Coordinates of C-alpha atoms and ligand atoms in Angstrom, one line a residue:
M871 CA 30.8 37.7 -10.8
S872 CA 33.5 34.9 -10.6
E873 CA 36.5 35.2 -12.8
V874 CA 36.2 34.1 -16.5
D875 CA 38.9 32.0 -18.1
L876 CA 39.6 34.1 -21.1
L877 CA 38.5 37.6 -22.3
I878 CA 39.0 38.5 -25.9
T879 CA 38.6 42.3 -26.3
G880 CA 38.3 44.9 -28.9
G881 CA 37.9 42.7 -32.0
M882 CA 35.3 42.7 -34.8
I883 CA 33.1 39.7 -34.1
V884 CA 32.1 38.2 -37.5
T885 CA 29.3 35.6 -37.9
A886 CA 27.5 34.2 -41.0
C887 CA 24.9 37.0 -40.6
D888 CA 26.7 40.1 -39.2
S889 CA 29.8 41.7 -37.9
Y890 CA 30.0 44.1 -34.9
P891 CA 32.7 45.2 -32.5
G892 CA 32.6 43.3 -29.2
D893 CA 34.3 41.5 -26.4
L894 CA 34.0 37.8 -25.7
A895 CA 34.0 36.2 -22.3
I896 CA 34.8 32.5 -22.1
K897 CA 34.4 30.2 -19.2
D898 CA 34.5 26.4 -18.9
G899 CA 35.0 26.0 -22.6
K900 CA 31.9 27.9 -23.6
I901 CA 31.2 31.5 -24.8
M902 CA 29.6 32.9 -21.6
M903 CA 29.0 36.5 -22.6
I904 CA 29.3 38.8 -25.5
G905 CA 29.2 42.6 -25.1
Q906 CA 31.0 45.9 -25.5
H907 CA 33.7 46.9 -23.0
L908 CA 33.1 43.9 -20.8
N909 CA 34.8 44.7 -17.6
L910 CA 35.1 41.3 -16.0
P911 CA 37.9 39.7 -13.9
A912 CA 39.6 37.3 -16.2
K913 CA 42.5 34.8 -15.8
K914 CA 43.7 35.9 -19.1
T915 CA 42.9 38.8 -21.5
M916 CA 43.8 39.0 -25.1
S917 CA 43.4 42.0 -27.3
A918 CA 41.9 41.5 -30.8
D919 CA 42.2 45.1 -31.7
G920 CA 42.1 45.6 -35.5
K921 CA 41.3 42.0 -36.0
Y922 CA 38.4 39.7 -36.7
V923 CA 37.1 37.3 -34.2
L924 CA 35.6 34.4 -36.2
P925 CA 33.9 31.1 -35.2
G926 CA 36.5 28.4 -35.5
G927 CA 36.7 26.8 -39.0
V928 CA 34.8 23.5 -39.6
D929 CA 36.5 21.3 -42.2
V930 CA 34.1 18.4 -43.0
H931 CA 36.3 16.6 -45.5
T932 CA 39.7 15.3 -44.4
H933 CA 41.5 12.0 -44.7
L934 CA 44.0 11.6 -41.9
E935 CA 46.1 8.4 -41.8
M936 CA 44.0 7.0 -44.6
P937 CA 45.1 3.8 -46.5
F938 CA 45.0 4.4 -50.3
G939 CA 46.6 2.4 -53.1
G940 CA 49.2 0.5 -51.0
T941 CA 50.2 3.5 -48.9
V942 CA 48.8 5.8 -46.2
S943 CA 48.1 9.5 -46.2
S944 CA 51.1 11.2 -44.4
D945 CA 49.3 13.3 -41.8
D946 CA 48.0 11.4 -38.8
F947 CA 45.5 12.8 -36.3
A948 CA 48.3 14.6 -34.4
S949 CA 50.1 16.4 -37.3
G950 CA 46.9 16.9 -39.2
T951 CA 44.9 18.5 -36.5
I952 CA 47.8 20.7 -35.4
A953 CA 48.1 21.9 -39.0
A954 CA 44.3 22.5 -39.0
A955 CA 44.5 24.5 -35.7
F956 CA 47.3 26.7 -37.1
G957 CA 45.1 27.4 -40.1
G958 CA 42.1 28.4 -37.9
T959 CA 40.1 25.2 -38.1
T960 CA 38.8 23.9 -34.7
T961 CA 36.7 20.9 -35.9
I962 CA 37.2 18.4 -38.6
V963 CA 34.9 15.5 -39.8
D964 CA 37.2 12.7 -41.1
F965 CA 36.1 9.6 -43.0
A966 CA 36.2 6.2 -41.4
I967 CA 36.3 3.8 -44.4
Q968 CA 34.6 0.5 -44.1
G969 CA 36.8 -2.4 -45.2
K970 CA 35.3 -5.4 -47.0
G971 CA 33.4 -7.6 -44.5
Q972 CA 33.6 -5.1 -41.7
T973 CA 30.7 -3.7 -39.8
L974 CA 30.4 0.1 -39.6
A975 CA 31.1 -0.1 -35.9
E976 CA 34.3 -1.9 -36.6
A977 CA 35.3 0.8 -39.1
A978 CA 34.5 3.6 -36.6
D979 CA 36.6 1.8 -34.0
I980 CA 39.6 1.7 -36.2
W981 CA 39.4 5.5 -36.8
H982 CA 38.8 6.1 -33.1
R983 CA 42.1 4.4 -32.4
K984 CA 43.8 6.6 -34.9
A985 CA 42.4 9.7 -33.3
E986 CA 42.5 9.0 -29.6
G987 CA 45.4 10.6 -27.7
K988 CA 46.4 12.5 -30.8
A989 CA 43.7 14.9 -32.0
V990 CA 44.2 18.5 -30.7
I991 CA 40.8 19.7 -31.9
D992 CA 37.3 18.1 -31.9
Y993 CA 36.5 15.6 -34.6
G994 CA 33.5 13.8 -36.0
L995 CA 33.5 10.8 -38.3
H996 CA 31.6 10.2 -41.4
L997 CA 31.3 6.5 -42.3
A998 CA 32.2 5.6 -45.8
V999 CA 30.1 2.6 -46.8
T1000 CA 32.0 0.3 -49.3
D1001 CA 30.4 -3.0 -48.5
A1002 CA 26.8 -2.3 -48.3
T1003 CA 25.2 -5.6 -47.3
E1004 CA 21.6 -5.7 -46.0
D1005 CA 23.1 -6.0 -42.4
V1006 CA 25.3 -3.0 -43.0
L1007 CA 22.3 -0.9 -44.3
T1008 CA 20.4 -1.9 -41.2
E1009 CA 23.3 -1.0 -39.0
M1010 CA 23.2 2.5 -40.3
A1011 CA 20.2 3.2 -38.2
S1012 CA 21.9 2.4 -34.9
M1013 CA 25.1 4.2 -36.0
I1014 CA 23.1 7.4 -36.7
A1015 CA 21.7 7.2 -33.2
Q1016 CA 25.3 7.1 -31.9
G1017 CA 26.3 10.3 -33.6
Y1018 CA 27.5 9.1 -36.9
T1019 CA 24.9 10.9 -38.9
S1020 CA 26.6 11.1 -42.3
Y1021 CA 27.5 8.4 -44.8
K1022 CA 29.7 8.6 -47.8
L1023 CA 29.2 6.5 -51.0
F1024 CA 31.6 6.3 -53.9
M1025 CA 30.3 6.0 -57.4
T1026 CA 33.8 5.3 -58.6
Y1027 CA 37.1 3.6 -57.5
D1028 CA 37.4 -0.2 -57.6
G1029 CA 36.9 -1.7 -54.1
L1030 CA 35.0 1.4 -52.9
R1031 CA 32.2 2.1 -55.3
V1032 CA 28.6 1.1 -55.0
N1033 CA 26.0 0.7 -57.7
D1034 CA 22.8 2.6 -58.0
D1035 CA 20.6 0.0 -56.3
V1036 CA 22.7 0.2 -53.2
F1037 CA 22.9 4.0 -53.4
L1038 CA 19.1 4.1 -53.5
K1039 CA 18.7 1.9 -50.4
A1040 CA 21.3 3.9 -48.5
L1041 CA 19.5 7.1 -49.4
L1042 CA 16.3 5.7 -48.0
Q1043 CA 17.8 4.3 -44.9
A1044 CA 19.6 7.6 -44.1
K1045 CA 16.4 9.6 -44.7
D1046 CA 14.2 7.4 -42.5
H1047 CA 16.6 7.6 -39.6
G1048 CA 17.8 11.2 -39.8
G1049 CA 21.1 10.8 -41.5
L1050 CA 22.7 12.3 -44.6
I1051 CA 24.3 10.6 -47.6
S1052 CA 27.2 12.4 -49.3
V1053 CA 28.5 11.2 -52.6
H1054 CA 31.8 11.1 -54.6
A1055 CA 30.2 11.5 -58.0
E1056 CA 32.1 10.4 -61.0
N1057 CA 31.1 7.9 -63.7
Y1058 CA 33.1 4.7 -63.1
Y1059 CA 32.7 3.3 -66.7
I1060 CA 33.7 6.5 -68.5
I1061 CA 36.9 6.6 -66.4
D1062 CA 37.6 2.9 -66.7
Y1063 CA 37.3 3.2 -70.5
L1064 CA 39.5 6.2 -70.9
V1065 CA 42.2 4.9 -68.5
K1066 CA 42.5 1.7 -70.6
E1067 CA 42.6 3.7 -73.8
F1068 CA 45.5 5.9 -72.5
L1069 CA 47.4 2.9 -71.2
A1070 CA 47.1 1.1 -74.5
E1071 CA 48.5 4.3 -76.3
G1072 CA 51.4 4.5 -73.8
K1073 CA 50.1 7.8 -72.3
N1074 CA 51.3 7.4 -68.8
E1075 CA 52.0 10.9 -67.5
P1076 CA 50.1 12.7 -64.7
K1077 CA 48.1 14.8 -67.1
Y1078 CA 46.3 11.8 -68.4
H1079 CA 44.9 11.3 -64.9
A1080 CA 42.9 14.5 -65.5
L1081 CA 42.1 13.6 -69.1
S1082 CA 40.7 10.2 -68.0
R1083 CA 38.2 11.9 -65.6
P1084 CA 36.6 14.6 -67.8
P1085 CA 33.9 17.0 -66.4
L1086 CA 31.4 15.0 -68.4
A1087 CA 32.0 12.0 -66.0
E1088 CA 31.4 14.1 -62.9
G1089 CA 28.4 15.9 -64.4
E1090 CA 26.8 12.6 -65.4
A1091 CA 27.3 11.0 -62.0
T1092 CA 26.2 14.1 -60.1
G1093 CA 23.0 14.3 -62.1
R1094 CA 22.3 10.6 -61.6
A1095 CA 22.9 10.8 -57.8
I1096 CA 20.6 13.8 -57.6
K1097 CA 17.9 12.0 -59.5
L1098 CA 18.1 9.0 -57.2
A1099 CA 17.8 11.4 -54.2
K1100 CA 14.9 13.2 -55.8
L1101 CA 13.1 9.9 -56.4
V1102 CA 13.1 9.0 -52.7
E1103 CA 12.9 12.6 -51.6
A1104 CA 16.1 12.3 -49.6
P1105 CA 18.6 15.0 -49.0
L1106 CA 22.0 14.7 -50.6
Y1107 CA 25.5 16.3 -50.1
I1108 CA 27.8 16.4 -53.1
V1109 CA 31.5 16.4 -51.9
H1110 CA 34.3 18.2 -53.8
L1111 CA 32.2 19.6 -56.7
S1112 CA 34.8 20.7 -59.2
C1113 CA 33.1 21.8 -62.5
Q1114 CA 30.3 23.6 -64.3
E1115 CA 28.8 20.3 -65.5
A1116 CA 28.2 19.1 -61.9
L1117 CA 27.1 22.6 -60.7
D1118 CA 24.4 22.9 -63.4
E1119 CA 22.8 19.7 -62.0
V1120 CA 22.9 21.1 -58.4
I1121 CA 21.4 24.4 -59.5
R1122 CA 18.6 22.8 -61.4
A1123 CA 17.7 20.6 -58.4
R1124 CA 17.9 23.4 -55.9
E1125 CA 15.7 25.7 -58.0
A1126 CA 13.1 22.9 -58.0
G1127 CA 13.3 22.9 -54.2
F1128 CA 15.3 19.8 -53.5
P1129 CA 17.8 19.8 -50.6
I1130 CA 20.8 19.1 -52.7
M1131 CA 23.9 20.6 -51.0
A1132 CA 27.3 21.0 -52.6
E1133 CA 30.8 21.5 -51.4
T1134 CA 33.9 22.6 -53.3
C1135 CA 37.6 22.9 -52.2
P1136 CA 40.2 25.6 -52.5
Q1137 CA 42.2 23.6 -55.1
Y1138 CA 39.3 23.8 -57.6
L1139 CA 39.0 27.5 -56.9
L1140 CA 42.7 28.4 -57.3
L1141 CA 44.5 25.7 -59.2
S1142 CA 43.9 24.4 -62.7
E1143 CA 44.7 21.5 -65.1
D1144 CA 47.8 23.5 -66.2
N1145 CA 49.4 22.3 -63.0
Y1146 CA 49.6 18.9 -64.5
N1147 CA 52.2 20.1 -67.0
E1148 CA 54.7 21.0 -64.4
P1149 CA 58.1 19.4 -65.3
D1150 CA 59.9 16.4 -63.8
F1151 CA 56.7 14.5 -62.9
Q1152 CA 55.7 17.3 -60.5
G1153 CA 52.2 17.3 -62.0
A1154 CA 51.7 14.2 -59.7
K1155 CA 51.4 16.6 -56.8
Y1156 CA 48.0 17.6 -58.1
V1157 CA 46.7 14.1 -58.9
M1158 CA 43.4 14.0 -57.0
S1159 CA 39.8 13.0 -57.9
P1160 CA 38.0 14.8 -59.3
P1161 CA 41.1 16.3 -61.0
L1162 CA 41.9 20.0 -61.4
R1163 CA 39.9 21.6 -64.3
P1164 CA 40.5 24.2 -67.0
K1165 CA 41.1 27.6 -65.6
E1166 CA 37.8 29.1 -66.8
N1167 CA 36.1 26.8 -64.3
Q1168 CA 37.4 28.7 -61.3
A1169 CA 35.1 31.7 -61.9
V1170 CA 32.1 29.3 -62.2
L1171 CA 32.8 27.9 -58.8
W1172 CA 33.4 31.4 -57.2
N1173 CA 30.1 32.5 -58.6
G1174 CA 28.5 29.3 -57.3
L1175 CA 29.7 30.2 -53.8
A1176 CA 28.6 33.9 -54.1
Q1177 CA 25.1 32.8 -55.2
G1178 CA 24.7 30.3 -52.4
E1179 CA 24.5 27.4 -54.9
I1180 CA 27.7 25.9 -53.4
L1181 CA 27.3 25.9 -49.6
T1182 CA 30.6 24.8 -48.1
V1183 CA 34.3 24.9 -48.7
A1184 CA 36.2 21.9 -47.3
T1185 CA 39.7 20.7 -48.2
D1186 CA 39.7 17.0 -49.0
H1187 CA 43.0 17.1 -47.3
C1188 CA 44.7 13.8 -48.2
P1189 CA 48.5 14.3 -48.3
F1190 CA 51.1 12.0 -49.8
N1191 CA 54.7 12.9 -50.0
F1192 CA 56.0 13.6 -53.5
V1193 CA 59.1 11.5 -52.7
G1194 CA 58.3 8.0 -51.7
Q1195 CA 54.5 8.1 -52.3
K1196 CA 53.4 10.2 -55.3
D1197 CA 56.4 8.7 -57.2
M1198 CA 54.9 5.2 -56.9
G1199 CA 53.2 6.3 -60.1
R1200 CA 56.2 7.4 -62.1
D1201 CA 55.5 4.8 -64.8
F1202 CA 51.7 5.1 -64.8
F1203 CA 49.4 7.8 -63.6
G1204 CA 47.0 5.2 -62.3
R1205 CA 49.4 4.3 -59.5
I1206 CA 49.8 7.8 -58.2
P1207 CA 48.1 8.0 -54.8
N1208 CA 45.0 10.4 -55.2
G1209 CA 45.0 13.4 -53.0
A1210 CA 46.8 16.6 -51.9
P1211 CA 47.4 18.6 -48.8
G1212 CA 45.3 21.6 -47.9
I1213 CA 44.0 21.5 -44.3
E1214 CA 46.1 24.4 -43.1
M1215 CA 45.6 27.2 -45.6
R1216 CA 41.8 27.0 -46.2
L1217 CA 40.8 30.1 -44.3
A1218 CA 43.8 32.2 -45.4
L1219 CA 43.2 31.2 -49.1
L1220 CA 39.5 31.7 -49.1
Y1221 CA 39.7 35.0 -47.3
S1222 CA 42.4 36.4 -49.5
F1223 CA 41.1 35.3 -52.9
G1224 CA 37.4 35.4 -51.9
V1225 CA 36.8 38.4 -49.6
G1226 CA 40.0 40.2 -50.5
Q1227 CA 39.2 40.1 -54.2
G1228 CA 35.6 41.0 -53.9
R1229 CA 34.3 37.5 -54.8
M1230 CA 32.4 36.9 -51.6
S1231 CA 31.3 38.8 -48.5
L1232 CA 32.9 38.4 -45.1
Q1233 CA 29.7 36.7 -44.0
Q1234 CA 29.8 34.2 -46.9
F1235 CA 33.4 33.5 -45.9
V1236 CA 32.3 32.5 -42.4
A1237 CA 29.2 30.7 -43.7
T1238 CA 31.1 28.5 -46.2
T1239 CA 34.0 27.7 -43.9
S1240 CA 32.2 27.2 -40.6
T1241 CA 28.5 27.9 -40.2
N1242 CA 27.1 25.9 -43.2
P1243 CA 29.2 22.8 -42.7
A1244 CA 28.4 22.9 -39.0
K1245 CA 24.7 23.1 -39.7
I1246 CA 24.7 20.5 -42.5
F1247 CA 26.7 18.0 -40.4
G1248 CA 24.8 18.3 -37.2
L1249 CA 27.4 20.3 -35.2
Y1250 CA 25.4 23.6 -34.9
P1251 CA 25.1 25.7 -32.8
E1252 CA 27.8 24.2 -30.5
K1253 CA 30.2 24.7 -33.5
G1254 CA 30.0 27.1 -36.4
T1255 CA 29.0 30.3 -34.7
I1256 CA 29.8 32.8 -32.0
A1257 CA 26.9 32.9 -29.6
V1258 CA 26.4 32.6 -25.9
G1259 CA 26.4 29.0 -25.0
S1260 CA 28.3 27.8 -28.1
D1261 CA 31.6 26.1 -27.7
A1262 CA 34.5 28.6 -27.3
D1263 CA 36.0 27.7 -30.6
V1264 CA 37.3 31.0 -31.8
V1265 CA 39.8 32.3 -34.3
I1266 CA 41.5 35.7 -34.1
F1267 CA 42.2 36.6 -37.7
D1268 CA 44.4 39.5 -38.9
P1269 CA 42.9 40.8 -42.2
N1270 CA 46.1 42.7 -42.9
L1271 CA 48.7 40.1 -42.2
E1272 CA 50.5 39.2 -45.4
R1273 CA 52.3 35.9 -45.8
N1274 CA 54.0 34.1 -48.7
I1275 CA 52.9 30.5 -48.6
N1276 CA 55.6 28.0 -48.7
K1277 CA 56.3 24.6 -47.4
G1278 CA 58.5 26.1 -44.6
I1279 CA 55.7 28.0 -42.9
L1280 CA 53.3 25.0 -42.8
H1281 CA 52.8 22.3 -40.2
E1282 CA 51.4 19.6 -42.6
N1283 CA 53.4 16.4 -42.5
V1284 CA 54.2 16.3 -46.2
D1285 CA 57.0 17.4 -48.4
Y1286 CA 55.2 20.0 -50.5
T1287 CA 52.2 22.4 -50.7
P1288 CA 50.2 22.9 -53.9
Y1289 CA 50.0 26.6 -53.0
E1290 CA 53.8 27.2 -52.9
G1291 CA 54.4 30.9 -53.8
F1292 CA 50.9 32.1 -53.3
L1293 CA 50.7 35.4 -51.5
V1294 CA 47.9 35.9 -49.0
K1295 CA 46.7 38.9 -47.2
G1296 CA 44.6 37.9 -44.1
F1297 CA 45.8 35.2 -41.8
P1298 CA 44.7 33.5 -38.6
V1299 CA 47.0 34.5 -35.7
T1300 CA 45.4 32.8 -32.7
T1301 CA 43.1 29.7 -32.3
V1302 CA 41.1 29.0 -29.3
A1303 CA 39.5 25.5 -29.0
K1304 CA 36.9 24.9 -26.3
G1305 CA 38.3 27.9 -24.4
K1306 CA 41.9 27.0 -24.5
I1307 CA 44.5 28.9 -26.7
I1308 CA 46.0 26.2 -28.8
T1309 CA 48.0 28.2 -31.3
D1310 CA 49.2 31.8 -31.0
H1311 CA 51.5 33.7 -33.4
G1312 CA 53.1 30.5 -34.8
Q1313 CA 53.4 28.8 -31.4
F1314 CA 51.6 25.5 -30.6
L1315 CA 50.2 25.6 -27.1
G1316 CA 47.7 22.8 -27.3
Q1317 CA 47.9 19.2 -26.2
L1318 CA 47.7 16.0 -28.0
G1319 CA 44.5 14.2 -27.2
N1320 CA 42.6 17.3 -26.1
G1321 CA 40.3 17.0 -29.1
S1322 CA 37.2 14.9 -28.5
F1323 CA 35.0 12.8 -30.6
V1324 CA 31.8 14.8 -31.3
K1325 CA 28.5 12.9 -31.6
R1326 CA 26.6 14.7 -34.3
K1327 CA 22.9 15.4 -34.7
S1328 CA 20.7 15.1 -37.8
P1329 CA 21.5 17.4 -40.6
M1330 CA 20.0 20.9 -41.0
L1331 CA 19.0 21.1 -44.7
L1332 CA 20.2 24.2 -46.4
Ligands
ZN563 ZN1 37.9 12.9 -50.1

């Protein structure tokens, strides 16, 4: 047999359905063989003794170099994907946001230019439809055929949101052509009313951002989006679900057999609205939409993951520097750019606080961070599992490595982390993307531009 490129020996291979000791042989960017004590000539051999060998993480919710409210998120496709790789993520799906009057193809081109020559891991693009003319809805069909199989619609935000009539048409168009609609579900009018009330009362601090977007607003919009999907029997993916009110709607629909799939994010599992009270305007670091919720809500979401009611954990990584960006809203919470960083610590946080604290199994950890998002967004089985013939996107994860999270150990291009001071046990030590070692024990060994655009298939409905 000819030499393989990389042999990873002695680890515990973990997938969404099992774990077993085994060696992995990698050649030409693919997993070529899995077995015990593989005795093959290899250009390079790595020991994974005492460690887990996981399928590379798939983060289907990132915003790199995204314009928002007069500024731009601070990670580009270079720094953002490097941070992702250090954290054990080997594929992202970012959002190309359609500008007013643009075609979807034009929006996609703009995001391709941001990514090309920079991304160090593979990436797909969702298209966020903000100007859904008849022509644009028609264009969805040809874009689906070109590998843009998922579309995001916003029910809130001036300039981005669509009304129910457009939402319904988009659901039908996606369903007819093998695409998937995902939705940012919050009730625009509730938020608009409350923001104006707070402004009139001189309530300007960051905590009013959260109070102006109550769980009721998310629950209502989630329920409405689900009903529209049910009406036309279309699948639907709910991004960044944050609260019981929204989860109840998802559970009811799933129990009735509808393919309603939900995502949550580490910030909703681990942070709470208490963070908005941090002194000196630091609550602005947590201004995101939906906002952080009361602490009791965390257990609800963990339980949703454990029960399989929430299928994925993505980050909604959308970093803005505290100094120079978040502080644009010092006088009014409505001018604080919405979003927070998180692309790098997703696996470590979910493992430590999920598996480590008995809230989920090792298999659920892999399913929610890699396998399920890969299936739902048309990347499976090339991505999202360890199997012969799959892409050699592999993470060696040390379940005993303890780290104290602080800004200093991270590679995200932003001046803070919402997880400052969190202690984790379990940390990715080596990341392999398409057969190449791109991070190893804190060293970056990858190359800018080695990540490729991935044309995605139709969703698998979970
Ligand atoms: Zn987002």
